[in-house]
């Protein structure tokens, strides 16, 4: 008998609940048995619970080990830098996986793009170790840098610290190679700026080269991040899996999303050694909340990634193909996928999901 999977479902806020509902229905239409545990985190619960992370939501995720998550608005007021970053830290979700694939029917300048960006998720400048000018902590750090690095930092300069560890570099590069191996991909490119940041990025690069020796069947190369940006714009078809530290990954994954049609079509996953959270790359798009307007495709593709993660490879392929078919046909798609964004034939979030469900042979309410 087919196994029932238990998955934590986080609706998120803004347009989150609408795209999460569309995605849940599309996943259910694959026939895979899933018991959803709905849990709220972020700004929707902060007033009631006094924290954006209610303990029952965290323990649900700890128990189920897999979540499908709607976008969460970052700005929660003082004391919280980002709910998304905090969630990644809490569950040690060290790998951020962001495929960028061109689907026929999506407006793009490129014909053939099929990249996977693997971004380190926990350290680098992105970890938010920062010092505000004039504070006692800033003074202490400035003095220490003057002594240790013989560099005077201007008195009006804020300070941000970049850390790159061997531990996190090794596990993210290993993750990228394992992903390449499991998915029949041919090449891994390490992206860095080791010519300038000789210790931090230099460490990342030397660890990457070392890890690559364990995967002789997969080609390994490296690129300096600025050159990588240019190459991706000129000839994205030459690249396959790209692995990089956090901040470059943040920037390059939006660049890659731009190559394949924008944020509305880009899925992502945050994966740790035990727990995986699947989401769209885009945010909560609050200006469209409650309007049944935005494209659920990115989260649906994340749903297909989740099915693969759960060992449901066939259902994953079926869902991805149904999405691709609906988009290629171009009739029942949301406004952002129409050549003219004002096209009155664009459908809503719900109707896009209905079209995907019908493609898989499922029935939808009239
Ligand atoms: P956003 O991605 O929410 O929206 C930017 C614009 O992109 C929207 O106004 C819309 O025009 C377009 N867009 C986004 N998603 C779309 C979709 N599914 N279909 C069609 N068009 C779409 O970015 P933002 O406005 O900068 O961020 C809003 C909030 O979301 C912020 O608080 C931000 O920090 C947060 N955020 C959360 C996550 C996450 O939960 N992982 C990721 C990014 C941003």
mmCIF file of C-alpha atoms and ligand atoms in Angstrom:
data_model
loop_
_atom_site.group_PDB
_atom_site.id
_atom_site.type_symbol
_atom_site.label_atom_id
_atom_site.label_comp_id
_atom_site.label_asym_id
_atom_site.label_seq_id
_atom_site.Cartn_x
_atom_site.Cartn_y
_atom_site.Cartn_z
ATOM 1 C CA UNK A 1 0.000 0.000 0.000
ATOM 2 C CA UNK A 2 1.167 3.524 -0.788
ATOM 3 C CA UNK A 3 2.678 5.333 2.124
ATOM 4 C CA UNK A 4 1.066 8.438 3.651
ATOM 5 C CA UNK A 5 3.529 11.277 4.093
ATOM 6 C CA UNK A 6 3.108 13.826 6.857
ATOM 7 C CA UNK A 7 4.065 17.326 5.785
ATOM 8 C CA UNK A 8 3.984 20.625 7.692
ATOM 9 C CA UNK A 9 2.096 23.227 5.646
ATOM 10 C CA UNK A 10 2.972 26.860 6.346
ATOM 11 C CA UNK A 11 0.530 29.189 4.531
ATOM 12 C CA UNK A 12 2.708 32.293 5.022
ATOM 13 C CA UNK A 13 1.245 35.763 4.542
ATOM 14 C CA UNK A 14 0.437 38.234 1.754
ATOM 15 C CA UNK A 15 -0.330 36.128 -1.303
ATOM 16 C CA UNK A 16 1.112 33.055 0.498
ATOM 17 C CA UNK A 17 -2.166 31.394 1.542
ATOM 18 C CA UNK A 18 -3.530 31.572 -2.036
ATOM 19 C CA UNK A 19 -0.509 30.002 -3.725
ATOM 20 C CA UNK A 20 -0.152 27.445 -0.926
ATOM 21 C CA UNK A 21 -3.767 26.358 -1.382
ATOM 22 C CA UNK A 22 -3.294 26.100 -5.182
ATOM 23 C CA UNK A 23 -0.137 24.040 -4.678
ATOM 24 C CA UNK A 24 -1.660 21.760 -2.067
ATOM 25 C CA UNK A 25 -4.536 20.937 -4.431
ATOM 26 C CA UNK A 26 -2.144 20.250 -7.326
ATOM 27 C CA UNK A 27 0.002 17.966 -5.168
ATOM 28 C CA UNK A 28 -3.053 16.082 -3.958
ATOM 29 C CA UNK A 29 -4.142 15.610 -7.584
ATOM 30 C CA UNK A 30 -1.011 13.510 -8.193
ATOM 31 C CA UNK A 31 -2.602 10.876 -5.965
ATOM 32 C CA UNK A 32 0.276 10.841 -3.474
ATOM 33 C CA UNK A 33 -1.185 10.489 0.023
ATOM 34 C CA UNK A 34 -0.195 13.420 2.207
ATOM 35 C CA UNK A 35 -1.454 14.360 5.642
ATOM 36 C CA UNK A 36 -0.930 18.098 5.975
ATOM 37 C CA UNK A 37 -0.267 19.720 9.347
ATOM 38 C CA UNK A 38 -1.138 23.395 8.930
ATOM 39 C CA UNK A 39 1.076 25.637 11.068
ATOM 40 C CA UNK A 40 1.391 29.412 11.015
ATOM 41 C CA UNK A 41 4.607 31.303 11.559
ATOM 42 C CA UNK A 42 5.652 34.914 10.979
ATOM 43 C CA UNK A 43 3.632 38.107 11.151
ATOM 44 C CA UNK A 44 0.245 36.338 11.169
ATOM 45 C CA UNK A 45 0.919 34.858 14.608
ATOM 46 C CA UNK A 46 3.281 37.304 16.263
ATOM 47 C CA UNK A 47 0.525 39.266 18.000
ATOM 48 C CA UNK A 48 -1.294 36.213 19.303
ATOM 49 C CA UNK A 49 1.781 34.176 20.252
ATOM 50 C CA UNK A 50 4.252 36.933 21.117
ATOM 51 C CA UNK A 51 6.754 35.204 18.837
ATOM 52 C CA UNK A 52 6.905 34.617 15.080
ATOM 53 C CA UNK A 53 7.858 31.006 15.825
ATOM 54 C CA UNK A 54 5.175 29.317 17.970
ATOM 55 C CA UNK A 55 6.651 26.185 19.591
ATOM 56 C CA UNK A 56 3.924 23.934 18.103
ATOM 57 C CA UNK A 57 4.913 25.025 14.573
ATOM 58 C CA UNK A 58 8.568 24.283 15.249
ATOM 59 C CA UNK A 59 7.854 20.908 16.782
ATOM 60 C CA UNK A 60 5.607 19.993 13.834
ATOM 61 C CA UNK A 61 8.493 20.635 11.466
ATOM 62 C CA UNK A 62 10.926 18.804 13.726
ATOM 63 C CA UNK A 63 8.597 15.784 13.738
ATOM 64 C CA UNK A 64 7.602 15.726 10.043
ATOM 65 C CA UNK A 65 11.001 16.833 8.686
ATOM 66 C CA UNK A 66 9.411 18.239 5.519
ATOM 67 C CA UNK A 67 7.492 21.481 4.991
ATOM 68 C CA UNK A 68 5.828 23.312 2.148
ATOM 69 C CA UNK A 69 6.006 26.990 2.952
ATOM 70 C CA UNK A 70 4.358 30.125 1.612
ATOM 71 C CA UNK A 71 6.371 33.352 1.584
ATOM 72 C CA UNK A 72 6.756 35.262 4.832
ATOM 73 C CA UNK A 73 6.982 39.024 5.059
ATOM 74 C CA UNK A 74 10.350 39.856 6.549
ATOM 75 C CA UNK A 75 9.640 43.115 8.319
ATOM 76 C CA UNK A 76 8.361 42.286 11.800
ATOM 77 C CA UNK A 77 9.615 45.297 13.659
ATOM 78 C CA UNK A 78 12.535 45.580 16.030
ATOM 79 C CA UNK A 79 14.341 42.492 17.231
ATOM 80 C CA UNK A 80 13.750 40.283 14.179
ATOM 81 C CA UNK A 81 16.069 40.549 11.217
ATOM 82 C CA UNK A 82 14.261 38.016 9.023
ATOM 83 C CA UNK A 83 11.910 35.139 9.825
ATOM 84 C CA UNK A 84 13.229 33.256 6.825
ATOM 85 C CA UNK A 85 16.855 33.577 7.900
ATOM 86 C CA UNK A 86 15.928 32.616 11.489
ATOM 87 C CA UNK A 87 14.107 29.513 10.255
ATOM 88 C CA UNK A 88 17.157 28.422 8.262
ATOM 89 C CA UNK A 89 19.348 28.880 11.351
ATOM 90 C CA UNK A 90 16.935 27.123 13.727
ATOM 91 C CA UNK A 91 16.849 23.951 11.606
ATOM 92 C CA UNK A 92 20.396 24.137 10.221
ATOM 93 C CA UNK A 93 19.024 24.308 6.661
ATOM 94 C CA UNK A 94 22.471 24.841 5.203
ATOM 95 C CA UNK A 95 21.687 24.298 1.533
ATOM 96 C CA UNK A 96 19.522 26.508 -0.622
ATOM 97 C CA UNK A 97 18.650 24.794 -3.881
ATOM 98 C CA UNK A 98 17.324 27.014 -6.656
ATOM 99 C CA UNK A 99 16.737 25.484 -10.062
ATOM 100 C CA UNK A 100 16.352 27.893 -12.985
ATOM 101 C CA UNK A 101 14.807 26.138 -15.926
ATOM 102 C CA UNK A 102 13.319 27.662 -19.038
ATOM 103 C CA UNK A 103 9.779 26.422 -19.678
ATOM 104 C CA UNK A 104 8.261 26.928 -23.116
ATOM 105 C CA UNK A 105 5.599 29.617 -22.992
ATOM 106 C CA UNK A 106 7.371 31.688 -20.339
ATOM 107 C CA UNK A 107 8.629 35.045 -21.650
ATOM 108 C CA UNK A 108 12.419 34.901 -21.709
ATOM 109 C CA UNK A 109 15.278 36.058 -23.902
ATOM 110 C CA UNK A 110 16.769 32.568 -23.840
ATOM 111 C CA UNK A 111 15.698 29.303 -25.430
ATOM 112 C CA UNK A 112 17.558 26.788 -23.362
ATOM 113 C CA UNK A 113 18.468 27.283 -19.715
ATOM 114 C CA UNK A 114 18.552 24.496 -17.153
ATOM 115 C CA UNK A 115 20.689 25.540 -14.210
ATOM 116 C CA UNK A 116 20.724 24.688 -10.542
ATOM 117 C CA UNK A 117 22.103 27.217 -8.088
ATOM 118 C CA UNK A 118 23.285 25.716 -4.814
ATOM 119 C CA UNK A 119 23.714 28.498 -2.279
ATOM 120 C CA UNK A 120 25.286 28.171 1.145
ATOM 121 C CA UNK A 121 22.557 29.339 3.475
ATOM 122 C CA UNK A 122 24.012 30.072 6.914
ATOM 123 C CA UNK A 123 27.168 32.151 6.846
ATOM 124 C CA UNK A 124 29.061 34.744 4.743
ATOM 125 C CA UNK A 125 28.155 38.463 4.933
ATOM 126 C CA UNK A 126 24.541 37.371 4.883
ATOM 127 C CA UNK A 127 24.713 36.026 8.455
ATOM 128 C CA UNK A 128 24.177 39.600 9.584
ATOM 129 C CA UNK A 129 27.159 40.148 11.881
ATOM 130 C CA UNK A 130 27.145 43.943 11.709
ATOM 131 C CA UNK A 131 28.246 46.881 13.813
ATOM 132 C CA UNK A 132 26.681 50.310 13.837
ATOM 133 C CA UNK A 133 29.120 53.251 13.903
ATOM 134 C CA UNK A 134 29.575 54.817 17.331
ATOM 135 C CA UNK A 135 28.341 51.851 19.395
ATOM 136 C CA UNK A 136 30.707 50.331 22.008
ATOM 137 C CA UNK A 137 30.739 47.017 20.080
ATOM 138 C CA UNK A 138 31.701 48.837 16.874
ATOM 139 C CA UNK A 139 34.490 50.648 18.741
ATOM 140 C CA UNK A 140 35.851 47.347 20.052
ATOM 141 C CA UNK A 141 35.806 45.735 16.598
ATOM 142 C CA UNK A 142 37.351 48.800 14.957
ATOM 143 C CA UNK A 143 40.172 48.845 17.486
ATOM 144 C CA UNK A 144 40.768 45.116 17.096
ATOM 145 C CA UNK A 145 40.966 45.483 13.300
ATOM 146 C CA UNK A 146 43.386 48.412 13.602
ATOM 147 C CA UNK A 147 45.643 46.242 15.781
ATOM 148 C CA UNK A 148 45.325 42.897 14.027
ATOM 149 C CA UNK A 149 44.971 43.916 10.377
ATOM 150 C CA UNK A 150 46.851 47.225 10.507
ATOM 151 C CA UNK A 151 43.927 48.828 8.722
ATOM 152 C CA UNK A 152 42.184 51.992 9.803
ATOM 153 C CA UNK A 153 38.471 51.846 9.308
ATOM 154 C CA UNK A 154 36.890 55.248 8.771
ATOM 155 C CA UNK A 155 35.081 56.640 11.815
ATOM 156 C CA UNK A 156 31.869 56.983 9.803
ATOM 157 C CA UNK A 157 31.932 53.423 8.443
ATOM 158 C CA UNK A 158 29.545 50.657 9.451
ATOM 159 C CA UNK A 159 31.221 47.250 9.722
ATOM 160 C CA UNK A 160 29.915 43.921 8.426
ATOM 161 C CA UNK A 161 31.837 40.705 8.973
ATOM 162 C CA UNK A 162 32.165 37.965 6.382
ATOM 163 C CA UNK A 163 32.869 34.457 7.618
ATOM 164 C CA UNK A 164 33.449 31.383 5.450
ATOM 165 C CA UNK A 165 34.171 28.155 7.304
ATOM 166 C CA UNK A 166 35.736 24.960 6.065
ATOM 167 C CA UNK A 167 32.882 22.989 7.656
ATOM 168 C CA UNK A 168 30.081 24.828 5.860
ATOM 169 C CA UNK A 169 32.012 25.080 2.589
ATOM 170 C CA UNK A 170 32.675 21.347 2.583
ATOM 171 C CA UNK A 171 29.106 20.356 3.244
ATOM 172 C CA UNK A 172 27.597 22.754 0.683
ATOM 173 C CA UNK A 173 29.989 21.671 -2.066
ATOM 174 C CA UNK A 174 29.363 18.035 -1.182
ATOM 175 C CA UNK A 175 25.626 18.747 -1.361
ATOM 176 C CA UNK A 176 26.084 20.233 -4.857
ATOM 177 C CA UNK A 177 28.042 17.208 -6.106
ATOM 178 C CA UNK A 178 25.589 14.756 -4.534
ATOM 179 C CA UNK A 179 22.736 16.629 -6.192
ATOM 180 C CA UNK A 180 24.572 16.532 -9.536
ATOM 181 C CA UNK A 181 25.216 12.809 -9.176
ATOM 182 C CA UNK A 182 21.635 11.969 -8.143
ATOM 183 C CA UNK A 183 20.163 13.997 -10.997
ATOM 184 C CA UNK A 184 22.474 12.975 -13.839
ATOM 185 C CA UNK A 185 24.078 16.386 -14.135
ATOM 186 C CA UNK A 186 27.468 16.687 -15.781
ATOM 187 C CA UNK A 187 29.259 19.676 -14.268
ATOM 188 C CA UNK A 188 29.688 21.656 -11.043
ATOM 189 C CA UNK A 189 31.028 25.211 -11.155
ATOM 190 C CA UNK A 190 32.283 26.823 -7.924
ATOM 191 C CA UNK A 191 31.698 30.583 -7.862
ATOM 192 C CA UNK A 192 33.920 32.838 -5.742
ATOM 193 C CA UNK A 193 36.119 35.930 -5.560
ATOM 194 C CA UNK A 194 39.232 34.172 -4.306
ATOM 195 C CA UNK A 195 41.554 36.474 -6.258
ATOM 196 C CA UNK A 196 40.625 39.291 -3.845
ATOM 197 C CA UNK A 197 39.300 37.520 -0.730
ATOM 198 C CA UNK A 198 42.206 35.134 -0.542
ATOM 199 C CA UNK A 199 41.393 33.659 2.848
ATOM 200 C CA UNK A 200 37.584 33.570 2.901
ATOM 201 C CA UNK A 201 36.776 32.781 -0.725
ATOM 202 C CA UNK A 202 40.171 31.143 -1.108
ATOM 203 C CA UNK A 203 39.121 28.630 1.541
ATOM 204 C CA UNK A 204 35.808 28.002 -0.230
ATOM 205 C CA UNK A 205 37.590 27.385 -3.526
ATOM 206 C CA UNK A 206 40.257 25.070 -2.143
ATOM 207 C CA UNK A 207 37.638 23.022 -0.270
ATOM 208 C CA UNK A 208 35.552 22.819 -3.470
ATOM 209 C CA UNK A 209 38.532 21.549 -5.454
ATOM 210 C CA UNK A 210 39.243 18.994 -2.738
ATOM 211 C CA UNK A 211 35.636 17.714 -2.586
ATOM 212 C CA UNK A 212 35.511 17.451 -6.401
ATOM 213 C CA UNK A 213 38.140 14.663 -6.270
ATOM 214 C CA UNK A 214 35.507 12.337 -4.787
ATOM 215 C CA UNK A 215 33.308 12.763 -7.871
ATOM 216 C CA UNK A 216 35.534 11.887 -10.843
ATOM 217 C CA UNK A 217 32.591 11.390 -13.205
ATOM 218 C CA UNK A 218 31.445 15.013 -12.717
ATOM 219 C CA UNK A 219 33.366 17.835 -14.339
ATOM 220 C CA UNK A 220 34.550 20.563 -11.958
ATOM 221 C CA UNK A 221 35.527 24.140 -12.747
ATOM 222 C CA UNK A 222 35.489 27.504 -11.006
ATOM 223 C CA UNK A 223 34.557 31.033 -12.020
ATOM 224 C CA UNK A 224 35.107 34.427 -10.416
ATOM 225 C CA UNK A 225 31.709 35.818 -9.518
ATOM 226 C CA UNK A 226 31.801 38.917 -11.739
ATOM 227 C CA UNK A 227 32.869 36.875 -14.739
ATOM 228 C CA UNK A 228 30.171 34.306 -13.839
ATOM 229 C CA UNK A 229 27.504 37.017 -14.105
ATOM 230 C CA UNK A 230 28.695 37.952 -17.578
ATOM 231 C CA UNK A 231 28.939 34.345 -18.733
ATOM 232 C CA UNK A 232 25.453 33.542 -17.458
ATOM 233 C CA UNK A 233 24.006 36.417 -19.421
ATOM 234 C CA UNK A 234 25.959 35.505 -22.573
ATOM 235 C CA UNK A 235 25.804 31.702 -22.610
ATOM 236 C CA UNK A 236 23.747 30.202 -19.793
ATOM 237 C CA UNK A 237 23.397 26.906 -21.695
ATOM 238 C CA UNK A 238 27.044 26.118 -20.869
ATOM 239 C CA UNK A 239 26.362 25.871 -17.138
ATOM 240 C CA UNK A 240 24.778 23.148 -15.065
ATOM 241 C CA UNK A 241 25.149 23.106 -11.244
ATOM 242 C CA UNK A 242 26.646 26.246 -9.663
ATOM 243 C CA UNK A 243 27.746 26.239 -6.016
ATOM 244 C CA UNK A 244 28.623 29.362 -4.074
ATOM 245 C CA UNK A 245 28.675 31.227 -0.747
ATOM 246 C CA UNK A 246 25.505 32.848 0.564
ATOM 247 C CA UNK A 247 25.593 36.407 -0.793
ATOM 248 C CA UNK A 248 26.715 35.491 -4.321
ATOM 249 C CA UNK A 249 23.997 32.834 -4.263
ATOM 250 C CA UNK A 250 21.388 35.385 -3.255
ATOM 251 C CA UNK A 251 22.301 37.609 -6.182
ATOM 252 C CA UNK A 252 22.992 34.972 -8.820
ATOM 253 C CA UNK A 253 19.811 33.058 -8.126
ATOM 254 C CA UNK A 254 17.758 36.166 -8.940
ATOM 255 C CA UNK A 255 19.913 36.656 -12.032
ATOM 256 C CA UNK A 256 19.207 33.047 -13.006
ATOM 257 C CA UNK A 257 15.475 33.529 -12.316
ATOM 258 C CA UNK A 258 15.633 36.499 -14.693
ATOM 259 C CA UNK A 259 17.097 34.282 -17.417
ATOM 260 C CA UNK A 260 14.100 31.964 -17.273
ATOM 261 C CA UNK A 261 11.229 34.435 -16.925
ATOM 262 C CA UNK A 262 11.415 36.076 -13.520
ATOM 263 C CA UNK A 263 10.549 35.457 -9.890
ATOM 264 C CA UNK A 264 7.046 34.158 -10.575
ATOM 265 C CA UNK A 265 8.450 30.921 -12.004
ATOM 266 C CA UNK A 266 11.418 30.159 -9.712
ATOM 267 C CA UNK A 267 11.144 27.411 -7.062
ATOM 268 C CA UNK A 268 13.501 26.780 -4.173
ATOM 269 C CA UNK A 269 14.268 24.516 -1.257
ATOM 270 C CA UNK A 270 16.137 24.972 2.006
ATOM 271 C CA UNK A 271 17.650 21.680 2.994
ATOM 272 C CA UNK A 272 19.539 20.493 6.067
ATOM 273 C CA UNK A 273 20.839 17.099 7.078
ATOM 274 C CA UNK A 274 17.421 16.234 8.563
ATOM 275 C CA UNK A 275 14.831 18.790 7.554
ATOM 276 C CA UNK A 276 13.772 20.275 4.199
ATOM 277 C CA UNK A 277 11.560 23.293 3.544
ATOM 278 C CA UNK A 278 10.205 23.864 0.030
ATOM 279 C CA UNK A 279 9.174 27.338 -1.092
ATOM 280 C CA UNK A 280 9.108 29.817 -3.974
ATOM 281 C CA UNK A 281 12.049 32.167 -4.478
ATOM 282 C CA UNK A 282 9.698 35.156 -4.568
ATOM 283 C CA UNK A 283 8.280 36.943 -1.535
ATOM 284 C CA UNK A 284 4.787 37.606 -0.240
ATOM 285 C CA UNK A 285 3.876 40.168 -2.975
ATOM 286 C CA UNK A 286 1.545 41.862 -0.445
ATOM 287 C CA UNK A 287 0.065 44.319 -2.940
ATOM 288 C CA UNK A 288 -1.753 41.414 -4.629
ATOM 289 C CA UNK A 289 -2.888 39.654 -1.422
ATOM 290 C CA UNK A 290 -6.428 38.285 -1.539
ATOM 291 C CA UNK A 291 -6.901 39.082 -5.242
ATOM 292 C CA UNK A 292 -6.579 35.560 -6.712
ATOM 293 C CA UNK A 293 -4.060 37.072 -9.123
ATOM 294 C CA UNK A 294 -0.471 35.904 -8.668
ATOM 295 C CA UNK A 295 1.172 32.950 -10.325
ATOM 296 C CA UNK A 296 1.387 29.828 -8.138
ATOM 297 C CA UNK A 297 3.800 28.139 -10.563
ATOM 298 C CA UNK A 298 6.980 28.752 -8.536
ATOM 299 C CA UNK A 299 5.531 27.160 -5.409
ATOM 300 C CA UNK A 300 3.993 24.344 -7.473
ATOM 301 C CA UNK A 301 7.420 23.569 -8.927
ATOM 302 C CA UNK A 302 8.761 23.604 -5.358
ATOM 303 C CA UNK A 303 5.955 21.129 -4.618
ATOM 304 C CA UNK A 304 7.284 18.897 -7.404
ATOM 305 C CA UNK A 305 10.755 19.130 -5.821
ATOM 306 C CA UNK A 306 9.179 18.153 -2.509
ATOM 307 C CA UNK A 307 7.552 15.070 -4.048
ATOM 308 C CA UNK A 308 10.956 13.991 -5.406
ATOM 309 C CA UNK A 309 12.451 14.527 -1.944
ATOM 310 C CA UNK A 310 9.716 12.321 -0.461
ATOM 311 C CA UNK A 311 10.703 9.537 -2.871
ATOM 312 C CA UNK A 312 7.696 10.133 -5.152
ATOM 313 C CA UNK A 313 9.742 10.651 -8.332
ATOM 314 C CA UNK A 314 7.018 9.644 -10.769
ATOM 315 C CA UNK A 315 4.413 11.967 -9.218
ATOM 316 C CA UNK A 316 7.010 14.731 -9.163
ATOM 317 C CA UNK A 317 7.627 14.356 -12.911
ATOM 318 C CA UNK A 318 3.885 14.228 -13.614
ATOM 319 C CA UNK A 319 3.240 17.442 -11.686
ATOM 320 C CA UNK A 320 6.141 19.245 -13.363
ATOM 321 C CA UNK A 321 4.964 18.098 -16.804
ATOM 322 C CA UNK A 322 1.389 19.230 -16.132
ATOM 323 C CA UNK A 323 2.654 22.692 -15.119
ATOM 324 C CA UNK A 324 4.946 22.816 -18.172
ATOM 325 C CA UNK A 325 2.080 21.789 -20.502
ATOM 326 C CA UNK A 326 -0.328 24.415 -19.157
ATOM 327 C CA UNK A 327 2.347 27.092 -19.475
ATOM 328 C CA UNK A 328 3.406 25.979 -22.974
ATOM 329 C CA UNK A 329 -0.203 26.149 -24.121
ATOM 330 C CA UNK A 330 -0.387 29.673 -22.668
ATOM 331 C CA UNK A 331 -4.172 29.869 -22.421
ATOM 332 C CA UNK A 332 -5.058 29.311 -18.761
ATOM 333 C CA UNK A 333 -2.129 31.202 -17.260
ATOM 334 C CA UNK A 334 -1.819 34.156 -14.900
ATOM 335 C CA UNK A 335 -1.189 37.729 -16.084
ATOM 336 C CA UNK A 336 2.592 37.549 -15.668
ATOM 337 C CA UNK A 337 2.837 34.725 -18.210
ATOM 338 C CA UNK A 338 0.868 36.557 -20.894
ATOM 339 C CA UNK A 339 2.795 38.503 -23.555
ATOM 340 C CA UNK A 340 0.681 41.514 -22.623
ATOM 341 C CA UNK A 341 0.276 41.836 -18.839
ATOM 342 C CA UNK A 342 -3.090 43.546 -19.353
ATOM 343 C CA UNK A 343 -4.385 40.606 -21.401
ATOM 344 C CA UNK A 344 -7.981 40.098 -20.156
ATOM 345 C CA UNK A 345 -7.823 36.345 -20.875
ATOM 346 C CA UNK A 346 -5.339 35.839 -17.977
ATOM 347 C CA UNK A 347 -6.742 33.548 -15.293
ATOM 348 C CA UNK A 348 -6.366 33.725 -11.508
ATOM 349 C CA UNK A 349 -4.260 31.701 -9.063
ATOM 350 C CA UNK A 350 -7.078 29.184 -8.480
ATOM 351 C CA UNK A 351 -7.894 28.696 -12.150
ATOM 352 C CA UNK A 352 -4.229 28.106 -13.021
ATOM 353 C CA UNK A 353 -4.196 25.343 -10.401
ATOM 354 C CA UNK A 354 -7.446 23.937 -11.845
ATOM 355 C CA UNK A 355 -5.838 23.760 -15.307
ATOM 356 C CA UNK A 356 -2.804 21.900 -13.896
ATOM 357 C CA UNK A 357 -5.078 19.504 -12.008
ATOM 358 C CA UNK A 358 -7.149 18.767 -15.149
ATOM 359 C CA UNK A 359 -3.917 18.060 -17.070
ATOM 360 C CA UNK A 360 -3.158 15.313 -14.578
ATOM 361 C CA UNK A 361 -6.612 13.866 -15.118
ATOM 362 C CA UNK A 362 -7.963 15.292 -11.881
ATOM 363 C CA UNK A 363 -11.399 16.792 -11.355
ATOM 364 C CA UNK A 364 -12.031 20.307 -10.115
ATOM 365 C CA UNK A 365 -15.159 21.840 -8.668
ATOM 366 C CA UNK A 366 -17.217 23.674 -11.324
HETATM 367 P P1 LIG B 1 8.102 39.884 -3.850
HETATM 368 O O1 LIG B 1 8.792 38.722 -4.478
HETATM 369 O O2 LIG B 1 7.098 39.590 -2.811
HETATM 370 O O3 LIG B 1 7.357 40.727 -4.974
HETATM 371 C C1 LIG B 1 7.977 41.597 -5.893
HETATM 372 C C2 LIG B 1 7.097 41.696 -7.123
HETATM 373 O O4 LIG B 1 7.319 40.523 -7.919
HETATM 374 C C3 LIG B 1 5.602 41.687 -6.837
HETATM 375 O O5 LIG B 1 5.095 42.960 -6.564
HETATM 376 C C4 LIG B 1 5.067 41.130 -8.135
HETATM 377 O O6 LIG B 1 5.003 42.139 -9.109
HETATM 378 C C5 LIG B 1 6.116 40.123 -8.530
HETATM 379 N N1 LIG B 1 5.774 38.767 -8.058
HETATM 380 C C6 LIG B 1 6.278 38.123 -6.974
HETATM 381 N N2 LIG B 1 5.738 36.907 -6.877
HETATM 382 C C7 LIG B 1 4.887 36.778 -7.915
HETATM 383 C C8 LIG B 1 4.022 35.733 -8.353
HETATM 384 N N3 LIG B 1 3.933 34.578 -7.700
HETATM 385 N N4 LIG B 1 3.278 35.937 -9.460
HETATM 386 C C9 LIG B 1 3.342 37.094 -10.130
HETATM 387 N N5 LIG B 1 4.130 38.115 -9.783
HETATM 388 C C10 LIG B 1 4.900 37.958 -8.676
HETATM 389 O O7 LIG B 1 9.253 40.843 -3.287
HETATM 390 P P2 LIG B 1 9.154 42.039 -2.230
HETATM 391 O O8 LIG B 1 7.961 42.892 -2.525
HETATM 392 O O9 LIG B 1 10.503 42.608 -2.227
HETATM 393 O O10 LIG B 1 8.945 41.305 -0.839
HETATM 394 C C11 LIG B 1 7.738 41.258 -0.098
HETATM 395 C C12 LIG B 1 8.028 40.631 1.249
HETATM 396 O O11 LIG B 1 8.374 39.253 1.081
HETATM 397 C C13 LIG B 1 9.209 41.285 1.973
HETATM 398 O O12 LIG B 1 8.923 41.371 3.345
HETATM 399 C C14 LIG B 1 10.338 40.300 1.732
HETATM 400 O O13 LIG B 1 11.328 40.371 2.703
HETATM 401 C C15 LIG B 1 9.602 38.988 1.765
HETATM 402 N N6 LIG B 1 10.306 37.868 1.120
HETATM 403 C C16 LIG B 1 10.083 36.639 1.630
HETATM 404 C C17 LIG B 1 10.684 35.531 1.037
HETATM 405 C C18 LIG B 1 10.422 34.170 1.622
HETATM 406 O O14 LIG B 1 9.483 33.986 2.379
HETATM 407 N N7 LIG B 1 11.250 33.193 1.312
HETATM 408 C C19 LIG B 1 11.483 35.683 -0.110
HETATM 409 C C20 LIG B 1 11.658 36.969 -0.622
HETATM 410 C C21 LIG B 1 11.063 38.058 -0.004
#
